[in-house]
PDB file of C-alpha atoms and ligand atoms in Angstrom:
ATOM      1  CA  MET A   1       8.579  -0.364 -16.796  1.00  0.00           C
ATOM      2  CA  LYS A   2       6.127   2.011 -18.664  1.00  0.00           C
ATOM      3  CA  PHE A   3       3.423   3.793 -17.144  1.00  0.00           C
ATOM      4  CA  PHE A   4      -0.474   3.746 -18.836  1.00  0.00           C
ATOM      5  CA  ILE A   5      -3.207   5.669 -16.996  1.00  0.00           C
ATOM      6  CA  ASP A   6      -6.588   3.162 -16.605  1.00  0.00           C
ATOM      7  CA  SER A   7      -9.029   5.915 -17.404  1.00  0.00           C
ATOM      8  CA  ALA A   8     -11.717   7.268 -19.749  1.00  0.00           C
ATOM      9  CA  ASN A   9     -12.374  10.418 -18.312  1.00  0.00           C
ATOM     10  CA  ILE A  10     -10.663  13.050 -20.762  1.00  0.00           C
ATOM     11  CA  GLU A  11      -9.819  15.808 -18.059  1.00  0.00           C
ATOM     12  CA  HIS A  12      -7.647  12.848 -16.362  1.00  0.00           C
ATOM     13  CA  ILE A  13      -5.878  11.611 -19.517  1.00  0.00           C
ATOM     14  CA  LYS A  14      -5.022  14.997 -20.016  1.00  0.00           C
ATOM     15  CA  GLU A  15      -3.882  16.227 -16.904  1.00  0.00           C
ATOM     16  CA  ILE A  16      -1.687  13.236 -16.437  1.00  0.00           C
ATOM     17  CA  ALA A  17      -0.078  12.486 -20.516  1.00  0.00           C
ATOM     18  CA  SER A  18       0.662  17.152 -19.537  1.00  0.00           C
ATOM     19  CA  TRP A  19       3.557  15.717 -17.080  1.00  0.00           C
ATOM     20  CA  GLY A  20       6.120  13.417 -20.207  1.00  0.00           C
ATOM     21  CA  ILE A  21       5.038  10.474 -18.620  1.00  0.00           C
ATOM     22  CA  LEU A  22       2.650   8.735 -19.796  1.00  0.00           C
ATOM     23  CA  SER A  23       3.059   5.711 -22.669  1.00  0.00           C
ATOM     24  CA  GLY A  24      -0.435   4.351 -22.990  1.00  0.00           C
ATOM     25  CA  VAL A  25      -4.277   4.373 -21.771  1.00  0.00           C
ATOM     26  CA  THR A  26      -6.441   1.586 -20.913  1.00  0.00           C
ATOM     27  CA  THR A  27     -10.172   1.418 -20.704  1.00  0.00           C
ATOM     28  CA  ASN A  28     -12.983  -1.088 -20.195  1.00  0.00           C
ATOM     29  CA  PRO A  29     -17.033  -1.207 -20.472  1.00  0.00           C
ATOM     30  CA  SER A  30     -17.308   0.031 -16.157  1.00  0.00           C
ATOM     31  CA  LEU A  31     -15.220   3.130 -17.286  1.00  0.00           C
ATOM     32  CA  VAL A  32     -15.888   4.113 -20.576  1.00  0.00           C
ATOM     33  CA  ALA A  33     -19.790   3.423 -19.350  1.00  0.00           C
ATOM     34  CA  LYS A  34     -18.501   5.867 -16.032  1.00  0.00           C
ATOM     35  CA  GLU A  35     -18.179   8.460 -18.640  1.00  0.00           C
ATOM     36  CA  GLY A  36     -21.354   8.058 -20.410  1.00  0.00           C
ATOM     37  CA  LYS A  37     -20.035   9.539 -23.985  1.00  0.00           C
ATOM     38  CA  ASP A  38     -20.140   7.863 -27.622  1.00  0.00           C
ATOM     39  CA  PHE A  39     -17.799   4.846 -26.579  1.00  0.00           C
ATOM     40  CA  LYS A  40     -15.503   5.445 -30.313  1.00  0.00           C
ATOM     41  CA  GLN A  41     -15.634   9.274 -29.640  1.00  0.00           C
ATOM     42  CA  VAL A  42     -14.221   9.431 -26.150  1.00  0.00           C
ATOM     43  CA  VAL A  43     -11.472   6.377 -27.445  1.00  0.00           C
ATOM     44  CA  GLN A  44     -10.272   8.535 -30.358  1.00  0.00           C
ATOM     45  CA  GLN A  45     -10.776  11.973 -28.267  1.00  0.00           C
ATOM     46  CA  ILE A  46      -7.527   9.221 -25.910  1.00  0.00           C
ATOM     47  CA  CYS A  47      -6.424   8.977 -29.451  1.00  0.00           C
ATOM     48  CA  GLU A  48      -4.945  12.234 -29.807  1.00  0.00           C
ATOM     49  CA  LEU A  49      -3.935  13.269 -26.496  1.00  0.00           C
ATOM     50  CA  VAL A  50      -1.688  10.245 -25.974  1.00  0.00           C
ATOM     51  CA  ASN A  51       0.464   8.868 -28.969  1.00  0.00           C
ATOM     52  CA  GLY A  52       1.029   5.450 -27.631  1.00  0.00           C
ATOM     53  CA  PRO A  53      -1.818   2.161 -27.084  1.00  0.00           C
ATOM     54  CA  ILE A  54      -4.759   2.559 -26.310  1.00  0.00           C
ATOM     55  CA  SER A  55      -6.541  -0.084 -25.296  1.00  0.00           C
ATOM     56  CA  ALA A  56     -11.139  -0.221 -26.268  1.00  0.00           C
ATOM     57  CA  GLU A  57     -12.735  -3.468 -24.899  1.00  0.00           C
ATOM     58  CA  VAL A  58     -15.114  -6.020 -26.778  1.00  0.00           C
ATOM     59  CA  ILE A  59     -18.220  -6.598 -24.507  1.00  0.00           C
ATOM     60  CA  SER A  60     -19.415  -9.326 -26.633  1.00  0.00           C
ATOM     61  CA  THR A  61     -18.820 -13.044 -25.604  1.00  0.00           C
ATOM     62  CA  ASP A  62     -18.575 -14.968 -28.823  1.00  0.00           C
ATOM     63  CA  VAL A  63     -16.149 -15.599 -30.949  1.00  0.00           C
ATOM     64  CA  ASP A  64     -17.643 -14.466 -34.024  1.00  0.00           C
ATOM     65  CA  SER A  65     -18.706 -11.635 -32.719  1.00  0.00           C
ATOM     66  CA  MET A  66     -15.527 -10.449 -30.485  1.00  0.00           C
ATOM     67  CA  ILE A  67     -13.572 -10.828 -33.639  1.00  0.00           C
ATOM     68  CA  LYS A  68     -16.397  -8.849 -35.812  1.00  0.00           C
ATOM     69  CA  GLU A  69     -16.436  -5.751 -32.879  1.00  0.00           C
ATOM     70  CA  GLY A  70     -12.167  -6.369 -32.299  1.00  0.00           C
ATOM     71  CA  LYS A  71     -11.542  -5.420 -35.919  1.00  0.00           C
ATOM     72  CA  GLU A  72     -14.259  -2.153 -35.799  1.00  0.00           C
ATOM     73  CA  VAL A  73     -12.636  -0.832 -33.096  1.00  0.00           C
ATOM     74  CA  SER A  74      -8.798  -1.849 -33.858  1.00  0.00           C
ATOM     75  CA  THR A  75      -9.876   0.610 -37.574  1.00  0.00           C
ATOM     76  CA  TRP A  76     -10.797   3.449 -34.649  1.00  0.00           C
ATOM     77  CA  HIS A  77      -6.882   4.625 -35.128  1.00  0.00           C
ATOM     78  CA  LYS A  78      -3.061   2.784 -35.816  1.00  0.00           C
ATOM     79  CA  ASN A  79      -2.818   3.062 -31.697  1.00  0.00           C
ATOM     80  CA  VAL A  80      -6.069   1.089 -30.422  1.00  0.00           C
ATOM     81  CA  VAL A  81      -5.309  -2.160 -29.474  1.00  0.00           C
ATOM     82  CA  VAL A  82      -8.153  -4.566 -28.301  1.00  0.00           C
ATOM     83  CA  LYS A  83      -8.712  -5.747 -24.751  1.00  0.00           C
ATOM     84  CA  LEU A  84     -10.249  -8.872 -24.680  1.00  0.00           C
ATOM     85  CA  PRO A  85     -11.890 -11.180 -21.442  1.00  0.00           C
ATOM     86  CA  THR A  86      -9.228 -13.946 -20.743  1.00  0.00           C
ATOM     87  CA  ILE A  87     -11.916 -16.460 -21.182  1.00  0.00           C
ATOM     88  CA  PRO A  88     -12.227 -19.537 -23.746  1.00  0.00           C
ATOM     89  CA  ASN A  89     -13.499 -17.917 -26.836  1.00  0.00           C
ATOM     90  CA  GLY A  90     -10.680 -14.529 -26.153  1.00  0.00           C
ATOM     91  CA  LEU A  91      -8.809 -17.536 -26.634  1.00  0.00           C
ATOM     92  CA  ALA A  92     -10.001 -18.026 -30.062  1.00  0.00           C
ATOM     93  CA  ALA A  93     -10.960 -13.941 -30.623  1.00  0.00           C
ATOM     94  CA  CYS A  94      -6.732 -13.213 -29.852  1.00  0.00           C
ATOM     95  CA  LYS A  95      -5.719 -15.927 -32.166  1.00  0.00           C
ATOM     96  CA  ALA A  96      -7.270 -14.633 -34.829  1.00  0.00           C
ATOM     97  CA  LEU A  97      -6.794 -10.603 -34.583  1.00  0.00           C
ATOM     98  CA  THR A  98      -3.356 -11.006 -33.745  1.00  0.00           C
ATOM     99  CA  SER A  99      -2.960 -13.040 -36.887  1.00  0.00           C
ATOM    100  CA  GLN A 100      -4.490 -10.335 -38.751  1.00  0.00           C
ATOM    101  CA  ASN A 101      -1.491  -8.299 -36.964  1.00  0.00           C
ATOM    102  CA  ILE A 102      -3.906  -6.440 -34.502  1.00  0.00           C
ATOM    103  CA  LYS A 103      -2.901  -6.014 -31.084  1.00  0.00           C
ATOM    104  CA  VAL A 104      -4.851  -7.827 -28.562  1.00  0.00           C
ATOM    105  CA  ASN A 105      -4.855  -7.314 -24.385  1.00  0.00           C
ATOM    106  CA  MET A 106      -6.636  -9.813 -22.438  1.00  0.00           C
ATOM    107  CA  THR A 107      -7.395  -8.678 -20.074  1.00  0.00           C
ATOM    108  CA  LEU A 108      -8.717 -10.066 -16.177  1.00  0.00           C
ATOM    109  CA  CYS A 109      -6.366 -12.244 -15.590  1.00  0.00           C
ATOM    110  CA  PHE A 110      -5.980 -14.548 -12.776  1.00  0.00           C
ATOM    111  CA  SER A 111      -3.472 -17.199 -12.984  1.00  0.00           C
ATOM    112  CA  VAL A 112      -0.564 -17.865 -14.286  1.00  0.00           C
ATOM    113  CA  ASN A 113      -1.645 -20.014 -16.758  1.00  0.00           C
ATOM    114  CA  GLN A 114      -4.368 -18.024 -17.464  1.00  0.00           C
ATOM    115  CA  ALA A 115      -1.419 -15.542 -18.977  1.00  0.00           C
ATOM    116  CA  LEU A 116       0.600 -18.815 -20.425  1.00  0.00           C
ATOM    117  CA  LEU A 117      -3.029 -19.576 -22.304  1.00  0.00           C
ATOM    118  CA  CYS A 118      -2.773 -15.640 -24.346  1.00  0.00           C
ATOM    119  CA  ALA A 119       0.478 -15.648 -24.298  1.00  0.00           C
ATOM    120  CA  SER A 120       0.700 -18.280 -27.008  1.00  0.00           C
ATOM    121  CA  VAL A 121      -1.999 -17.117 -28.390  1.00  0.00           C
ATOM    122  CA  GLY A 122      -0.269 -14.037 -29.367  1.00  0.00           C
ATOM    123  CA  ALA A 123      -0.915 -11.010 -26.959  1.00  0.00           C
ATOM    124  CA  THR A 124       0.432  -8.673 -27.181  1.00  0.00           C
ATOM    125  CA  TYR A 125       0.054  -7.922 -23.600  1.00  0.00           C
ATOM    126  CA  VAL A 126      -1.421  -9.192 -20.844  1.00  0.00           C
ATOM    127  CA  SER A 127      -3.534  -7.645 -17.567  1.00  0.00           C
ATOM    128  CA  PRO A 128      -3.026  -9.480 -14.261  1.00  0.00           C
ATOM    129  CA  PHE A 129      -5.458  -7.901 -11.697  1.00  0.00           C
ATOM    130  CA  VAL A 130      -2.731  -7.353  -8.548  1.00  0.00           C
ATOM    131  CA  GLY A 131      -6.314  -5.268  -6.250  1.00  0.00           C
ATOM    132  CA  ARG A 132      -9.010  -7.672  -6.671  1.00  0.00           C
ATOM    133  CA  LEU A 133      -6.731 -10.472  -6.158  1.00  0.00           C
ATOM    134  CA  ASP A 134      -5.837  -8.929  -2.736  1.00  0.00           C
ATOM    135  CA  ASP A 135      -9.921  -8.853  -2.313  1.00  0.00           C
ATOM    136  CA  ILE A 136     -10.286 -11.977  -2.378  1.00  0.00           C
ATOM    137  CA  ASN A 137      -7.692 -12.456   0.280  1.00  0.00           C
ATOM    138  CA  GLN A 138      -5.096 -13.809  -2.928  1.00  0.00           C
ATOM    139  CA  ASP A 139      -1.359 -12.628  -2.925  1.00  0.00           C
ATOM    140  CA  GLY A 140      -1.892 -10.330  -6.311  1.00  0.00           C
ATOM    141  CA  MET A 141       1.206  -9.332  -6.373  1.00  0.00           C
ATOM    142  CA  SER A 142       2.831 -12.432  -6.527  1.00  0.00           C
ATOM    143  CA  LEU A 143       0.735 -12.768  -9.114  1.00  0.00           C
ATOM    144  CA  ILE A 144       3.633 -10.626 -11.508  1.00  0.00           C
ATOM    145  CA  ARG A 145       5.888 -11.886 -10.002  1.00  0.00           C
ATOM    146  CA  ASP A 146       5.657 -15.786 -10.613  1.00  0.00           C
ATOM    147  CA  LEU A 147       4.250 -14.072 -13.946  1.00  0.00           C
ATOM    148  CA  ALA A 148       8.250 -12.239 -15.364  1.00  0.00           C
ATOM    149  CA  GLN A 149       9.792 -15.141 -13.628  1.00  0.00           C
ATOM    150  CA  VAL A 150       7.783 -17.374 -16.424  1.00  0.00           C
ATOM    151  CA  PHE A 151       7.836 -15.505 -19.062  1.00  0.00           C
ATOM    152  CA  SER A 152      11.607 -14.461 -18.992  1.00  0.00           C
ATOM    153  CA  ILE A 153      12.614 -18.502 -18.283  1.00  0.00           C
ATOM    154  CA  GLN A 154      10.053 -19.670 -22.051  1.00  0.00           C
ATOM    155  CA  LYS A 155      11.326 -15.993 -23.612  1.00  0.00           C
ATOM    156  CA  ILE A 156       7.927 -14.982 -24.180  1.00  0.00           C
ATOM    157  CA  LYS A 157       7.227 -12.106 -25.675  1.00  0.00           C
ATOM    158  CA  THR A 158       3.951 -10.581 -24.123  1.00  0.00           C
ATOM    159  CA  GLU A 159       3.972  -8.291 -21.787  1.00  0.00           C
ATOM    160  CA  ILE A 160       2.831  -8.534 -18.495  1.00  0.00           C
ATOM    161  CA  LEU A 161       0.604  -5.088 -17.562  1.00  0.00           C
ATOM    162  CA  SER A 162      -0.445  -5.343 -13.856  1.00  0.00           C
ATOM    163  CA  ALA A 163      -4.092  -3.501 -13.873  1.00  0.00           C
ATOM    164  CA  SER A 164      -6.659  -3.226 -11.461  1.00  0.00           C
ATOM    165  CA  ILE A 165      -3.436  -0.953  -9.549  1.00  0.00           C
ATOM    166  CA  ARG A 166      -5.376   0.163  -5.839  1.00  0.00           C
ATOM    167  CA  HIS A 167      -2.468   2.249  -4.030  1.00  0.00           C
ATOM    168  CA  PRO A 168       1.160   3.602  -4.488  1.00  0.00           C
ATOM    169  CA  ALA A 169       2.790   0.469  -3.109  1.00  0.00           C
ATOM    170  CA  HIS A 170       0.861  -1.125  -5.745  1.00  0.00           C
ATOM    171  CA  VAL A 171       3.170   1.063  -8.431  1.00  0.00           C
ATOM    172  CA  MET A 172       6.334   0.548  -6.901  1.00  0.00           C
ATOM    173  CA  ASP A 173       5.916  -3.685  -6.832  1.00  0.00           C
ATOM    174  CA  SER A 174       4.820  -3.830  -9.344  1.00  0.00           C
ATOM    175  CA  ALA A 175       8.003  -2.210 -11.059  1.00  0.00           C
ATOM    176  CA  LYS A 176      10.184  -4.535  -8.123  1.00  0.00           C
ATOM    177  CA  ALA A 177       8.511  -7.195  -9.548  1.00  0.00           C
ATOM    178  CA  GLY A 178       9.126  -7.265 -13.696  1.00  0.00           C
ATOM    179  CA  ALA A 179       5.954  -5.288 -14.641  1.00  0.00           C
ATOM    180  CA  HIS A 180       6.345  -4.149 -18.728  1.00  0.00           C
ATOM    181  CA  VAL A 181       3.201  -1.773 -17.816  1.00  0.00           C
ATOM    182  CA  ALA A 182       1.352  -0.406 -14.605  1.00  0.00           C
ATOM    183  CA  THR A 183      -1.867   0.802 -15.967  1.00  0.00           C
ATOM    184  CA  ILE A 184      -1.730   3.339 -13.120  1.00  0.00           C
ATOM    185  CA  PRO A 185      -5.716   5.142 -11.906  1.00  0.00           C
ATOM    186  CA  TYR A 186      -5.992   8.708 -11.969  1.00  0.00           C
ATOM    187  CA  PRO A 187      -5.727   9.886  -8.310  1.00  0.00           C
ATOM    188  CA  ILE A 188      -2.960   7.209  -8.210  1.00  0.00           C
ATOM    189  CA  PHE A 189      -0.666   9.742 -10.280  1.00  0.00           C
ATOM    190  CA  LYS A 190      -1.556  12.627  -7.932  1.00  0.00           C
ATOM    191  CA  GLN A 191      -1.088  10.150  -4.911  1.00  0.00           C
ATOM    192  CA  MET A 192       3.030   9.334  -6.478  1.00  0.00           C
ATOM    193  CA  ILE A 193       4.122  12.817  -7.484  1.00  0.00           C
ATOM    194  CA  GLN A 194       3.236  14.112  -4.031  1.00  0.00           C
ATOM    195  CA  HIS A 195       5.721  13.790  -0.650  1.00  0.00           C
ATOM    196  CA  PRO A 196       5.312  16.701   1.905  1.00  0.00           C
ATOM    197  CA  LEU A 197       9.306  17.154   1.927  1.00  0.00           C
ATOM    198  CA  THR A 198       8.807  18.234  -1.627  1.00  0.00           C
ATOM    199  CA  ASP A 199       6.841  21.113  -0.668  1.00  0.00           C
ATOM    200  CA  LYS A 200       7.820  21.863   2.225  1.00  0.00           C
ATOM    201  CA  GLY A 201      11.905  21.953   0.376  1.00  0.00           C
ATOM    202  CA  LEU A 202      10.483  23.935  -2.577  1.00  0.00           C
ATOM    203  CA  GLU A 203       8.536  26.619   0.253  1.00  0.00           C
ATOM    204  CA  LYS A 204      12.042  27.311   1.482  1.00  0.00           C
ATOM    205  CA  PHE A 205      13.897  27.327  -0.523  1.00  0.00           C
ATOM    206  CA  LEU A 206      11.356  29.909  -2.936  1.00  0.00           C
ATOM    207  CA  ALA A 207      11.508  32.038   0.792  1.00  0.00           C
ATOM    208  CA  ASP A 208      15.082  32.065   0.923  1.00  0.00           C
ATOM    209  CA  TRP A 209      15.087  33.359  -2.051  1.00  0.00           C
ATOM    210  CA  ASN A 210      13.259  36.137  -2.010  1.00  0.00           C
ATOM    211  CA  GLU A 211      14.545  37.020   1.393  1.00  0.00           C
ATOM    212  CA  VAL A 212      17.408  37.669  -0.264  1.00  0.00           C
ATOM    213  CA  MET A 213      17.880  37.742  -4.320  1.00  0.00           C
ATOM    214  CA  LEU A 214      14.308  39.950  -4.298  1.00  0.00           C
ATOM    215  CA  LYS A 215      15.913  42.518  -2.058  1.00  0.00           C
ATOM    216  CA  MET A 216      19.031  42.845  -4.134  1.00  0.00           C
ATOM    217  CA  PRO A 217      18.857  46.051  -6.466  1.00  0.00           C
ATOM    218  CA  SER A 218      19.947  44.265  -9.493  1.00  0.00           C
ATOM    219  CA  HIS A 219      17.859  40.956  -8.529  1.00  0.00           C
ATOM    220  CA  SER A 220      17.240  38.590 -11.054  1.00  0.00           C
ATOM    221  CA  LYS A 221      15.033  35.642 -10.622  1.00  0.00           C
TER     222      LYS A 221
HETATM  223  C1  E4P B   1      -7.056  -2.754 -16.484  1.00  0.00           C
HETATM  224  O1  E4P B   1      -7.201  -2.116 -17.671  1.00  0.00           O
HETATM  225  C2  E4P B   1      -8.672  -2.409 -15.563  1.00  0.00           C
HETATM  226  O2  E4P B   1      -9.494  -1.333 -16.447  1.00  0.00           O
HETATM  227  C3  E4P B   1      -8.780  -2.020 -14.221  1.00  0.00           C
HETATM  228  O3  E4P B   1      -7.059  -1.892 -13.376  1.00  0.00           O
HETATM  229  C4  E4P B   1      -9.295  -2.885 -12.860  1.00  0.00           C
HETATM  230  O4  E4P B   1      -8.962  -1.860 -11.927  1.00  0.00           O
HETATM  231  P1  E4P B   1     -10.244  -1.820 -10.947  1.00  0.00           P
HETATM  232  O5  E4P B   1     -10.164  -4.118 -10.391  1.00  0.00           O
HETATM  233  O6  E4P B   1      -9.909  -0.937 -10.034  1.00  0.00           O
HETATM  234  O7  E4P B   1     -11.354  -2.021 -11.413  1.00  0.00           O
END
C-alpha cells in the first residue's frame, strides 16, 4: 500500500517527504482554505516537494465548468491529478477528462455502487471516506474491504485510495483490507512511527555504548 499525505501544509509535507515514504499528496478545498494561500502556488510548491500524484480538487459543480477547471489545474504540473466529487456531473466530467488522458481522483465516495460508477468512467483513483462513515455509525472499513473484493473480481484498474483516515488503526486496517493507497493526515504519520519501546530501547543502547565504549582509549562511535 502506498502512502499519500492528506495536507496542503508545506512544512508538514516537507517533513514527511523527508522520511522518504511519500508516494503522493491529496488536498481538498477545506485543507487549502485552512492555509489561506493561493491555490495554484500551493499545488505547485507541493509538486516540487513530492514526485508523485498530487490531487487538486475543482470547486465547480456543473459539467462544463468542472471540465474547464480540471483542464486548467492539470496544466499546473505534470503530476497533478484532478479531484472531482462523486456526483452525476462529476462522472460526466471524469469521462471527458480521462478521455483526454487527464488523471482523475473521484472523491467523497461512500458506497460500492458509487465507486463502480467512478471506475466505469475511467477514474485513476476512487476515494472512499472511512472516517466520515464511522462518524455516522457505519463501518467505514467494510467499504474498503467490499471495494477490494469487487474491484478484484471485476478486474478493475481504478485504485482504491483510503481517505478520511482518523487514527493509525485505520491505516493498518486499510492495508489489510486491500487498499492500494492510504492518504494520511500529518499527525497520524507521527503516531505511526512512534513506539515507546523503540525510544526506550534506543536510549538503553546508547547509554550502554557510552558507558563502556566512550571510556576506551581508542573509542570510535
Ligand atoms: C481525501 O482526499 C480527503 O481530503 C480527506 O481524506 C478528507 O478527510 P476528513 O474526513 O478528515 O476531512
